[in-house]
């Protein structure tokens, strides 16, 4: 009952904790609901087949999601015939795909695919208008593209633009041509669909198919067919999972931080109250239970509100994730009742955990504190706090030095460790640092501003705990905002410099509105094009990124291009599979055929591909391969026709945009992390300032009785807040600086190139401005209300 009465009376002291718990549980609920929802669905072009057979899975490399290696053509055809003879099977159709895109359109990945007409039997849709293609010059396409039967359409393929006559349209995605025309463009076979008779039992047919397939594939029915969803969707889901997991963990950490800081400050302000309770007979255990009761009340109500908000906002959050590229198109969130229940329980536990230290501190208050009149913090630091602060700060300094000499993988971890350690260390040492630092920095203010400046200076020095409590969340906010954004910006800039330095060319021809460059787009470029594909080699058919290169590759990258039956591999691939120079290695290509090639060179891992092959070898085995880029080494060429989907840019511009999609995802991810961190800590700043202002009613009354005007009082309070925010921002920059300088030095040492530290000043300015706006608002509004009441009385 006392806890309830205290929370109702001192609601401003618990407002920040309440909001933090609400937001934390809401984020956790939304994240968990999305993470636990069903994954990608079976593609519509295969959904009409009750039984699907998938080729054996290869071994992924480097955490990259890749397609299964295709069957060898002879094995695929033999399986198709044997499966087609099973009882209840009307037809066994091999699924094949090739790159196709109507000129002038910007379609999603899954819609830029062409197929033989025979595979339409596997789809969950059919002809909507017109008829099937009968000649090599006819095509059936998606009705949403706006073309009808009889119209002429230009379709971009790996070989270049090709003209077709629309013979019909479908109500599903994709382009369908005759099987003979498709044979010129399709790659390998990775799936075979079984079209069943009307009375056939899918499970019985699947059992028979498993006996036929054996270890040469996987038979899928029902929901298991989702395994044939595009690997790009799976990768998108994985990226989204990392974002959601980071959001949930970060929100949980910051929630505990906010609850603990607000309760610690509230306990510090209520020492006289706790001393009075001890005077009238309350035991330390009862005082501790009182604080825990307040935290329990905040946790129960706040977590319930957060769980409801999380369930309500989950669909909207899913839409934002899809738009940002962190979930595949068509993804839908599933609501499970136990998720908000678990989030509610975790929110309550978080609130109690955050109040743990504050409850112990409250239980140690002595009865004599009831006699306390002054607000002077005579002993803000204990020996234990001094020791912890110095040790943590020293650890941060060691991590900062290590950042400059660590490898690429350890560099990020050491930088994060340095920032966290320095933030925690300076936060612990703030009560000791605040007095001397504030006294030094505000001495000019006191001299020039008269009584107001002196009052600001003395108030901040006297109430060290209040000043430190305001500075701490600003310090953490600015430190992590600067570190996260500037580290990403510096790393991206260094990667751009590295890529540009590795290329010797006059210009780069890059795709424009297409996933790659066709043969027609690079035909007139004097230089070399990198024809992107995938190969499979080593034990477990490991997927390796590969490129087909022409002789001009040596002039661009300084590595002799492979010729004939030869291959160039990177050092990591050579070490993993024992593919030294001179070895003959087996590789499986995109059409399912295998060959043995001799390794002529082993190059550094800075090469953008793991395997380099002769261009003619890649084109022979992957008719649908597209070039990622073509480097021009000779004189300028005539402008490329827009219909080819290519444009010429500088090498530096290409290096900056080569990973444009990855960079975009990184920027969005960074924005989310900064927004979550800054949002929570801004709430903490506003809450602490609001609590401090509400607890200074007696000070405000004394100032008014001493002759200060309402404007002077407000100016004093706002100036105190601005000084605290400014000091917190400065300390935040100081915390992040060693780690950032270490990252820049480490990148310069590792790359051997000039790497400049790049600070994301707009992000920093935005975070500091947000903290300043919230803090001053939380100071001025309640103070003004209090002063107005004083004026009326």
CSV table of C-alpha atoms in Angstrom, one decimal, residues 569-572 602-609:
chain,number,residue,atom,x,y,z
A,569,UNK,CA,41.7,-19.1,-56.8
A,570,UNK,CA,42.1,-16.9,-53.7
A,571,UNK,CA,44.4,-17.7,-50.8
A,572,UNK,CA,41.6,-18.7,-48.4
A,602,UNK,CA,46.7,-18.1,-56.0
A,603,UNK,CA,45.8,-14.5,-55.3
A,604,UNK,CA,45.1,-12.3,-52.3
A,605,UNK,CA,41.7,-12.4,-50.7
A,606,UNK,CA,41.1,-8.8,-51.6
A,607,UNK,CA,40.0,-10.1,-55.0
A,608,UNK,CA,36.2,-9.6,-55.2
A,609,UNK,CA,35.6,-13.3,-56.3
